[in-house]
Amino acid sequence: MKVMNEMSVSFPSCSANEGFARAAVAAFVAQLDPTVDELCDIKTAVSEAVTNCIVHAYRDTIGTVYINCKIFADGKVIVKVRDRGCGIPDIRQAMQPMFTTAEGERAGLGFAVMESFMDRLHVTSKPGRGTSVILQKTLERRPASHG
Amino acid sequence: MGVRLILKNGILTAVLSGEIDHHSAREIRNEIDSTASKVKPKTLILDFSAVQFMDSSGVGLIMGRCKLMQIWDGSVEIANLPPKIERIVSLAGLNQLCVVRKGNLDESDE
């Protein structure tokens, strides 16, 4: 299926941008007329992915977080969140619920939430090169007019 | 984003509002902890009625407060969870760590 619309946004990995990132994706996805719940799921997953970039990928430094979002006429949404940070040596381990390498109060649930709130989650990573997280969800198509 | 603290009969209630993420959690944590460490309440109620968004950073926030309250044998209760936030709380299994109150919490509760 052909891409209906696409947007890209990039920003420094400051925690203040977590809210901006999920709001930007939500505003773009709004073109597909999602339900409040669908939008909340996408916002939560994007927030987790971006927080991972800030907390893990660029742990003691500030780097650039890249988001690309594509929407399709059949209601499919693909969000790619990419960084050029430290990378993940063992993706399987990183995706285990409650596993975290960060100090402080991290629940270790980021990937579990992304997996649970989206239809598909695909993670690729190269240590020293960066990580790319692809989130996919197909929104339920409803009639254009609700009467 | 914000937190309003109410101390009444040894119970500290933190009324949270706005969006809870990694960015806002830090300030919320500091506000709750500085008061809680001083008064050492027997119960800390986290009221989510005015929270519009929460990701897993909020789960970490709740888990951390449970740990803090355990130092003086206090407990944490979660109240007024909006359905969207309840999903992430149950995904994290927080009901095993603290009391998740169902329904509305109001003045007549205590």
PDB file of C-alpha atoms in Angstrom:
ATOM      1  CA  MET A   1       0.000   0.000   0.000  1.00  0.00           C
ATOM      2  CA  LYS A   2       1.156   3.488  -0.849  1.00  0.00           C
ATOM      3  CA  VAL A   3       2.197   5.909   1.849  1.00  0.00           C
ATOM      4  CA  MET A   4      -0.576   8.459   2.368  1.00  0.00           C
ATOM      5  CA  ASN A   5       1.563  10.966   4.233  1.00  0.00           C
ATOM      6  CA  GLU A   6       4.920  11.112   5.958  1.00  0.00           C
ATOM      7  CA  MET A   7       6.760  13.349   8.403  1.00  0.00           C
ATOM      8  CA  SER A   8      10.178  13.467  10.002  1.00  0.00           C
ATOM      9  CA  VAL A   9      11.320  15.355  13.038  1.00  0.00           C
ATOM     10  CA  SER A  10      14.612  15.409  14.896  1.00  0.00           C
ATOM     11  CA  PHE A  11      15.599  17.007  18.176  1.00  0.00           C
ATOM     12  CA  PRO A  12      18.301  16.908  20.853  1.00  0.00           C
ATOM     13  CA  SER A  13      17.933  14.215  23.498  1.00  0.00           C
ATOM     14  CA  CYS A  14      16.774  16.545  26.302  1.00  0.00           C
ATOM     15  CA  SER A  15      14.082  15.096  28.524  1.00  0.00           C
ATOM     16  CA  ALA A  16      11.911  18.167  27.889  1.00  0.00           C
ATOM     17  CA  ASN A  17      11.480  16.833  24.330  1.00  0.00           C
ATOM     18  CA  GLU A  18       9.728  13.635  25.449  1.00  0.00           C
ATOM     19  CA  GLY A  19       6.421  15.460  25.612  1.00  0.00           C
ATOM     20  CA  PHE A  20       7.111  17.234  22.337  1.00  0.00           C
ATOM     21  CA  ALA A  21       7.903  13.956  20.548  1.00  0.00           C
ATOM     22  CA  ARG A  22       4.698  12.157  21.503  1.00  0.00           C
ATOM     23  CA  ALA A  23       2.593  15.268  20.858  1.00  0.00           C
ATOM     24  CA  ALA A  24       4.171  15.714  17.401  1.00  0.00           C
ATOM     25  CA  VAL A  25       3.459  12.103  16.397  1.00  0.00           C
ATOM     26  CA  ALA A  26      -0.066  12.301  17.837  1.00  0.00           C
ATOM     27  CA  ALA A  27      -0.797  15.509  15.926  1.00  0.00           C
ATOM     28  CA  PHE A  28       0.371  13.906  12.686  1.00  0.00           C
ATOM     29  CA  VAL A  29      -1.507  10.623  13.222  1.00  0.00           C
ATOM     30  CA  ALA A  30      -4.677  12.634  13.929  1.00  0.00           C
ATOM     31  CA  GLN A  31      -5.169  12.768  10.138  1.00  0.00           C
ATOM     32  CA  LEU A  32      -6.298   9.135  10.339  1.00  0.00           C
ATOM     33  CA  ASP A  33      -9.046  10.053  12.804  1.00  0.00           C
ATOM     34  CA  PRO A  34      -7.874   7.681  15.554  1.00  0.00           C
ATOM     35  CA  THR A  35      -9.874   6.958  18.686  1.00  0.00           C
ATOM     36  CA  VAL A  36      -8.701   8.518  21.949  1.00  0.00           C
ATOM     37  CA  ASP A  37      -7.480   5.093  23.085  1.00  0.00           C
ATOM     38  CA  GLU A  38      -5.534   4.440  19.876  1.00  0.00           C
ATOM     39  CA  LEU A  39      -3.876   7.831  20.135  1.00  0.00           C
ATOM     40  CA  CYS A  40      -2.993   7.194  23.776  1.00  0.00           C
ATOM     41  CA  ASP A  41      -1.407   3.843  22.861  1.00  0.00           C
ATOM     42  CA  ILE A  42       0.759   5.470  20.179  1.00  0.00           C
ATOM     43  CA  LYS A  43       1.739   8.364  22.445  1.00  0.00           C
ATOM     44  CA  THR A  44       2.758   5.971  25.203  1.00  0.00           C
ATOM     45  CA  ALA A  45       4.839   3.784  22.855  1.00  0.00           C
ATOM     46  CA  VAL A  46       6.590   6.829  21.319  1.00  0.00           C
ATOM     47  CA  SER A  47       7.272   8.195  24.787  1.00  0.00           C
ATOM     48  CA  GLU A  48       8.913   4.908  25.791  1.00  0.00           C
ATOM     49  CA  ALA A  49      11.061   4.759  22.657  1.00  0.00           C
ATOM     50  CA  VAL A  50      12.213   8.376  22.973  1.00  0.00           C
ATOM     51  CA  THR A  51      12.896   7.990  26.707  1.00  0.00           C
ATOM     52  CA  ASN A  52      15.114   5.000  25.874  1.00  0.00           C
ATOM     53  CA  CYS A  53      17.160   7.217  23.531  1.00  0.00           C
ATOM     54  CA  ILE A  54      17.543   9.859  26.223  1.00  0.00           C
ATOM     55  CA  VAL A  55      18.193   7.569  29.200  1.00  0.00           C
ATOM     56  CA  HIS A  56      20.182   4.800  27.496  1.00  0.00           C
ATOM     57  CA  ALA A  57      21.443   5.621  24.008  1.00  0.00           C
ATOM     58  CA  TYR A  58      22.754   9.069  24.921  1.00  0.00           C
ATOM     59  CA  ARG A  59      23.228   8.330  28.614  1.00  0.00           C
ATOM     60  CA  ASP A  60      25.788  10.950  29.610  1.00  0.00           C
ATOM     61  CA  THR A  61      25.615  13.076  26.532  1.00  0.00           C
ATOM     62  CA  ILE A  62      23.190  14.895  24.265  1.00  0.00           C
ATOM     63  CA  GLY A  63      22.668  13.466  20.793  1.00  0.00           C
ATOM     64  CA  THR A  64      20.010  13.690  18.120  1.00  0.00           C
ATOM     65  CA  VAL A  65      16.817  11.638  18.193  1.00  0.00           C
ATOM     66  CA  TYR A  66      15.226  11.037  14.782  1.00  0.00           C
ATOM     67  CA  ILE A  67      11.562  10.223  14.327  1.00  0.00           C
ATOM     68  CA  ASN A  68       9.967   9.270  11.050  1.00  0.00           C
ATOM     69  CA  CYS A  69       6.239   8.603  10.827  1.00  0.00           C
ATOM     70  CA  LYS A  70       4.297   7.195   7.885  1.00  0.00           C
ATOM     71  CA  ILE A  71       0.549   6.787   7.627  1.00  0.00           C
ATOM     72  CA  PHE A  72      -1.338   4.635   5.121  1.00  0.00           C
ATOM     73  CA  ALA A  73      -4.881   4.786   3.754  1.00  0.00           C
ATOM     74  CA  ASP A  74      -5.767   1.455   5.375  1.00  0.00           C
ATOM     75  CA  GLY A  75      -5.109   2.962   8.815  1.00  0.00           C
ATOM     76  CA  LYS A  76      -1.604   1.641   9.279  1.00  0.00           C
ATOM     77  CA  VAL A  77       0.838   3.806  11.233  1.00  0.00           C
ATOM     78  CA  ILE A  78       4.586   3.177  11.230  1.00  0.00           C
ATOM     79  CA  VAL A  79       6.762   5.182  13.603  1.00  0.00           C
ATOM     80  CA  LYS A  80      10.521   4.803  13.475  1.00  0.00           C
ATOM     81  CA  VAL A  81      12.551   6.177  16.388  1.00  0.00           C
ATOM     82  CA  ARG A  82      16.273   6.170  15.730  1.00  0.00           C
ATOM     83  CA  ASP A  83      19.409   7.311  17.540  1.00  0.00           C
ATOM     84  CA  ARG A  84      23.139   7.269  16.943  1.00  0.00           C
ATOM     85  CA  GLY A  85      23.882   6.373  20.530  1.00  0.00           C
ATOM     86  CA  CYS A  86      25.625   3.526  22.333  1.00  0.00           C
ATOM     87  CA  GLY A  87      23.530   0.701  20.901  1.00  0.00           C
ATOM     88  CA  ILE A  88      22.211  -2.407  22.626  1.00  0.00           C
ATOM     89  CA  PRO A  89      24.609  -5.387  22.917  1.00  0.00           C
ATOM     90  CA  ASP A  90      21.860  -7.917  23.696  1.00  0.00           C
ATOM     91  CA  ILE A  91      18.426  -6.924  22.384  1.00  0.00           C
ATOM     92  CA  ARG A  92      16.705 -10.041  23.702  1.00  0.00           C
ATOM     93  CA  GLN A  93      17.894  -9.265  27.230  1.00  0.00           C
ATOM     94  CA  ALA A  94      17.031  -5.571  26.900  1.00  0.00           C
ATOM     95  CA  MET A  95      13.475  -6.477  25.929  1.00  0.00           C
ATOM     96  CA  GLN A  96      12.891  -8.630  29.018  1.00  0.00           C
ATOM     97  CA  PRO A  97      10.336  -6.969  31.309  1.00  0.00           C
ATOM     98  CA  MET A  98      11.983  -5.474  34.424  1.00  0.00           C
ATOM     99  CA  PHE A  99      15.459  -5.604  32.889  1.00  0.00           C
ATOM    100  CA  THR A 100      17.214  -2.255  33.108  1.00  0.00           C
ATOM    101  CA  THR A 101      20.780  -1.035  33.032  1.00  0.00           C
ATOM    102  CA  ALA A 102      19.937   2.488  34.147  1.00  0.00           C
ATOM    103  CA  GLU A 103      20.476   3.653  37.667  1.00  0.00           C
ATOM    104  CA  GLY A 104      17.655   5.453  39.422  1.00  0.00           C
ATOM    105  CA  GLU A 105      14.025   4.547  39.172  1.00  0.00           C
ATOM    106  CA  ARG A 106      13.558   2.839  35.834  1.00  0.00           C
ATOM    107  CA  ALA A 107      10.918   0.134  35.819  1.00  0.00           C
ATOM    108  CA  GLY A 108      12.529  -1.704  32.905  1.00  0.00           C
ATOM    109  CA  LEU A 109       9.185  -1.854  31.139  1.00  0.00           C
ATOM    110  CA  GLY A 110       9.798   0.320  28.073  1.00  0.00           C
ATOM    111  CA  PHE A 111       9.885  -2.448  25.468  1.00  0.00           C
ATOM    112  CA  ALA A 112       7.119  -4.416  27.221  1.00  0.00           C
ATOM    113  CA  VAL A 113       4.858  -1.362  27.002  1.00  0.00           C
ATOM    114  CA  MET A 114       5.738  -0.749  23.335  1.00  0.00           C
ATOM    115  CA  GLU A 115       5.003  -4.390  22.553  1.00  0.00           C
ATOM    116  CA  SER A 116       1.732  -4.376  24.430  1.00  0.00           C
ATOM    117  CA  PHE A 117       0.431  -1.040  23.122  1.00  0.00           C
ATOM    118  CA  MET A 118       1.367  -1.507  19.452  1.00  0.00           C
ATOM    119  CA  ASP A 119       0.687  -4.298  16.938  1.00  0.00           C
ATOM    120  CA  ARG A 120       4.334  -4.811  16.038  1.00  0.00           C
ATOM    121  CA  LEU A 121       7.694  -3.805  17.473  1.00  0.00           C
ATOM    122  CA  HIS A 122      10.969  -4.286  15.658  1.00  0.00           C
ATOM    123  CA  VAL A 123      14.316  -3.351  17.184  1.00  0.00           C
ATOM    124  CA  THR A 124      17.665  -3.281  15.429  1.00  0.00           C
ATOM    125  CA  SER A 125      20.864  -2.115  17.045  1.00  0.00           C
ATOM    126  CA  LYS A 126      24.595  -1.975  16.542  1.00  0.00           C
ATOM    127  CA  PRO A 127      26.770  -1.367  19.609  1.00  0.00           C
ATOM    128  CA  GLY A 128      28.542   1.948  19.157  1.00  0.00           C
ATOM    129  CA  ARG A 129      26.386   2.879  16.159  1.00  0.00           C
ATOM    130  CA  GLY A 130      22.879   3.291  17.450  1.00  0.00           C
ATOM    131  CA  THR A 131      19.433   1.759  17.722  1.00  0.00           C
ATOM    132  CA  SER A 132      16.347   1.857  15.590  1.00  0.00           C
ATOM    133  CA  VAL A 133      12.892   1.014  16.926  1.00  0.00           C
ATOM    134  CA  ILE A 134      10.008   0.495  14.524  1.00  0.00           C
ATOM    135  CA  LEU A 135       6.525   0.698  15.983  1.00  0.00           C
ATOM    136  CA  GLN A 136       3.531  -0.356  13.923  1.00  0.00           C
ATOM    137  CA  LYS A 137      -0.174  -0.181  14.575  1.00  0.00           C
ATOM    138  CA  THR A 138      -3.192  -0.400  12.313  1.00  0.00           C
ATOM    139  CA  LEU A 139      -6.019   1.850  13.397  1.00  0.00           C
ATOM    140  CA  GLU A 140      -9.550   0.664  13.049  1.00  0.00           C
ATOM    141  CA  ARG A 141     -11.132   2.323  10.026  1.00  0.00           C
ATOM    142  CA  ARG A 142     -14.438   3.898  10.785  1.00  0.00           C
ATOM    143  CA  PRO A 143     -16.883   5.606   8.432  1.00  0.00           C
ATOM    144  CA  ALA A 144     -15.727   9.132   7.633  1.00  0.00           C
ATOM    145  CA  SER A 145     -18.927  10.673   8.943  1.00  0.00           C
ATOM    146  CA  HIS A 146     -20.500   9.600  12.175  1.00  0.00           C
ATOM    147  CA  GLY A 147     -23.883  11.173  11.434  1.00  0.00           C
TER     148      GLY A 147
ATOM    149  CA  MET B   1       2.365  18.799  35.375  1.00  0.00           C
ATOM    150  CA  GLY B   2       2.338  19.149  39.124  1.00  0.00           C
ATOM    151  CA  VAL B   3       1.794  17.699  42.502  1.00  0.00           C
ATOM    152  CA  ARG B   4      -0.280  19.005  45.397  1.00  0.00           C
ATOM    153  CA  LEU B   5       0.418  17.523  48.825  1.00  0.00           C
ATOM    154  CA  ILE B   6      -2.213  17.213  51.544  1.00  0.00           C
ATOM    155  CA  LEU B   7      -1.373  15.912  55.029  1.00  0.00           C
ATOM    156  CA  LYS B   8      -4.336  14.835  57.130  1.00  0.00           C
ATOM    157  CA  ASN B   9      -4.495  12.400  60.072  1.00  0.00           C
ATOM    158  CA  GLY B  10      -1.075  10.959  59.321  1.00  0.00           C
ATOM    159  CA  ILE B  11      -2.012  10.276  55.702  1.00  0.00           C
ATOM    160  CA  LEU B  12      -0.122  12.096  52.991  1.00  0.00           C
ATOM    161  CA  THR B  13      -2.044  12.483  49.754  1.00  0.00           C
ATOM    162  CA  ALA B  14      -0.194  13.516  46.600  1.00  0.00           C
ATOM    163  CA  VAL B  15      -2.629  14.797  43.999  1.00  0.00           C
ATOM    164  CA  LEU B  16      -0.805  14.414  40.703  1.00  0.00           C
ATOM    165  CA  SER B  17      -1.775  16.250  37.560  1.00  0.00           C
ATOM    166  CA  GLY B  18      -0.763  16.649  33.937  1.00  0.00           C
ATOM    167  CA  GLU B  19       1.563  14.280  32.101  1.00  0.00           C
ATOM    168  CA  ILE B  20       3.906  11.916  33.953  1.00  0.00           C
ATOM    169  CA  ASP B  21       6.993  10.927  31.984  1.00  0.00           C
ATOM    170  CA  HIS B  22      10.730  10.622  32.617  1.00  0.00           C
ATOM    171  CA  HIS B  23      11.035  14.414  32.436  1.00  0.00           C
ATOM    172  CA  SER B  24       8.294  15.325  34.904  1.00  0.00           C
ATOM    173  CA  ALA B  25       8.797  12.333  37.225  1.00  0.00           C
ATOM    174  CA  ARG B  26      11.985  13.802  38.672  1.00  0.00           C
ATOM    175  CA  GLU B  27      10.270  16.912  40.040  1.00  0.00           C
ATOM    176  CA  ILE B  28       7.255  14.970  41.311  1.00  0.00           C
ATOM    177  CA  ARG B  29       9.591  12.527  43.067  1.00  0.00           C
ATOM    178  CA  ASN B  30      11.560  15.330  44.738  1.00  0.00           C
ATOM    179  CA  GLU B  31       8.413  17.088  45.967  1.00  0.00           C
ATOM    180  CA  ILE B  32       6.847  13.944  47.424  1.00  0.00           C
ATOM    181  CA  ASP B  33      10.067  12.657  48.976  1.00  0.00           C
ATOM    182  CA  SER B  34      11.087  15.876  50.701  1.00  0.00           C
ATOM    183  CA  THR B  35       7.736  16.046  52.503  1.00  0.00           C
ATOM    184  CA  ALA B  36       7.337  12.293  53.073  1.00  0.00           C
ATOM    185  CA  SER B  37      10.821  11.941  54.581  1.00  0.00           C
ATOM    186  CA  LYS B  38      10.020  14.713  57.044  1.00  0.00           C
ATOM    187  CA  VAL B  39       6.574  13.619  58.188  1.00  0.00           C
ATOM    188  CA  LYS B  40       6.979   9.833  57.681  1.00  0.00           C
ATOM    189  CA  PRO B  41       3.262   9.240  57.068  1.00  0.00           C
ATOM    190  CA  LYS B  42       1.812   5.782  57.666  1.00  0.00           C
ATOM    191  CA  THR B  43       0.101   5.937  54.289  1.00  0.00           C
ATOM    192  CA  LEU B  44       0.958   7.737  51.087  1.00  0.00           C
ATOM    193  CA  ILE B  45      -1.955   8.051  48.670  1.00  0.00           C
ATOM    194  CA  LEU B  46      -1.083   8.806  45.059  1.00  0.00           C
ATOM    195  CA  ASP B  47      -4.164  10.359  43.483  1.00  0.00           C
ATOM    196  CA  PHE B  48      -4.172  10.049  39.676  1.00  0.00           C
ATOM    197  CA  SER B  49      -7.543  11.691  38.990  1.00  0.00           C
ATOM    198  CA  ALA B  50      -6.003  14.678  37.172  1.00  0.00           C
ATOM    199  CA  VAL B  51      -3.275  12.779  35.289  1.00  0.00           C
ATOM    200  CA  GLN B  52      -3.709  12.912  31.526  1.00  0.00           C
ATOM    201  CA  PHE B  53      -0.790  10.759  30.463  1.00  0.00           C
ATOM    202  CA  MET B  54       1.623   8.329  32.056  1.00  0.00           C
ATOM    203  CA  ASP B  55       4.301   6.063  30.599  1.00  0.00           C
ATOM    204  CA  SER B  56       6.498   3.508  32.373  1.00  0.00           C
ATOM    205  CA  SER B  57       8.423   6.313  34.087  1.00  0.00           C
ATOM    206  CA  GLY B  58       5.302   6.666  36.241  1.00  0.00           C
ATOM    207  CA  VAL B  59       5.584   2.993  37.127  1.00  0.00           C
ATOM    208  CA  GLY B  60       9.149   3.630  38.290  1.00  0.00           C
ATOM    209  CA  LEU B  61       7.880   6.602  40.284  1.00  0.00           C
ATOM    210  CA  ILE B  62       5.285   4.465  42.078  1.00  0.00           C
ATOM    211  CA  MET B  63       7.770   1.637  42.717  1.00  0.00           C
ATOM    212  CA  GLY B  64      10.294   4.087  44.150  1.00  0.00           C
ATOM    213  CA  ARG B  65       7.745   5.587  46.542  1.00  0.00           C
ATOM    214  CA  CYS B  66       6.798   2.080  47.737  1.00  0.00           C
ATOM    215  CA  LYS B  67      10.456   1.477  48.528  1.00  0.00           C
ATOM    216  CA  LEU B  68      10.731   4.775  50.397  1.00  0.00           C
ATOM    217  CA  MET B  69       7.597   4.164  52.472  1.00  0.00           C
ATOM    218  CA  GLN B  70       8.851   0.687  53.431  1.00  0.00           C
ATOM    219  CA  ILE B  71      11.730   2.312  55.332  1.00  0.00           C
ATOM    220  CA  TRP B  72       9.333   3.311  58.135  1.00  0.00           C
ATOM    221  CA  ASP B  73       6.780   0.534  57.508  1.00  0.00           C
ATOM    222  CA  GLY B  74       4.406   2.813  55.666  1.00  0.00           C
ATOM    223  CA  SER B  75       2.383   1.833  52.650  1.00  0.00           C
ATOM    224  CA  VAL B  76       1.380   3.292  49.301  1.00  0.00           C
ATOM    225  CA  GLU B  77      -2.118   3.412  47.879  1.00  0.00           C
ATOM    226  CA  ILE B  78      -2.970   4.324  44.312  1.00  0.00           C
ATOM    227  CA  ALA B  79      -6.309   6.052  43.855  1.00  0.00           C
ATOM    228  CA  ASN B  80      -8.531   7.338  41.064  1.00  0.00           C
ATOM    229  CA  LEU B  81      -6.693   5.677  38.188  1.00  0.00           C
ATOM    230  CA  PRO B  82      -8.053   6.684  34.788  1.00  0.00           C
ATOM    231  CA  PRO B  83      -8.686   3.523  32.677  1.00  0.00           C
ATOM    232  CA  LYS B  84      -5.843   4.332  30.264  1.00  0.00           C
ATOM    233  CA  ILE B  85      -3.340   4.528  33.105  1.00  0.00           C
ATOM    234  CA  GLU B  86      -4.765   1.493  34.863  1.00  0.00           C
ATOM    235  CA  ARG B  87      -3.621  -0.578  31.882  1.00  0.00           C
ATOM    236  CA  ILE B  88       0.035   0.286  32.377  1.00  0.00           C
ATOM    237  CA  VAL B  89      -0.265  -0.170  36.151  1.00  0.00           C
ATOM    238  CA  SER B  90      -1.657  -3.686  35.749  1.00  0.00           C
ATOM    239  CA  LEU B  91       0.906  -4.501  33.053  1.00  0.00           C
ATOM    240  CA  ALA B  92       3.576  -3.691  35.642  1.00  0.00           C
ATOM    241  CA  GLY B  93       1.852  -5.809  38.303  1.00  0.00           C
ATOM    242  CA  LEU B  94       1.833  -2.896  40.745  1.00  0.00           C
ATOM    243  CA  ASN B  95      -1.187  -4.337  42.575  1.00  0.00           C
ATOM    244  CA  GLN B  96       1.268  -6.790  44.144  1.00  0.00           C
ATOM    245  CA  LEU B  97       3.370  -3.950  45.519  1.00  0.00           C
ATOM    246  CA  CYS B  98       0.735  -1.540  46.763  1.00  0.00           C
ATOM    247  CA  VAL B  99      -2.997  -1.106  47.193  1.00  0.00           C
ATOM    248  CA  VAL B 100      -4.800  -0.059  44.025  1.00  0.00           C
ATOM    249  CA  ARG B 101      -8.075   1.470  45.112  1.00  0.00           C
ATOM    250  CA  LYS B 102     -11.004   0.988  42.802  1.00  0.00           C
ATOM    251  CA  GLY B 103     -13.603   3.684  42.309  1.00  0.00           C
ATOM    252  CA  ASN B 104     -13.495   7.254  43.429  1.00  0.00           C
ATOM    253  CA  LEU B 105     -11.752   8.454  46.505  1.00  0.00           C
ATOM    254  CA  ASP B 106     -13.459  11.370  48.154  1.00  0.00           C
ATOM    255  CA  GLU B 107     -13.595  13.208  51.444  1.00  0.00           C
ATOM    256  CA  SER B 108     -16.013  10.754  53.042  1.00  0.00           C
ATOM    257  CA  ASP B 109     -13.543   7.937  52.506  1.00  0.00           C
ATOM    258  CA  GLU B 110     -11.657   8.171  55.747  1.00  0.00           C
TER     259      GLU B 110
END
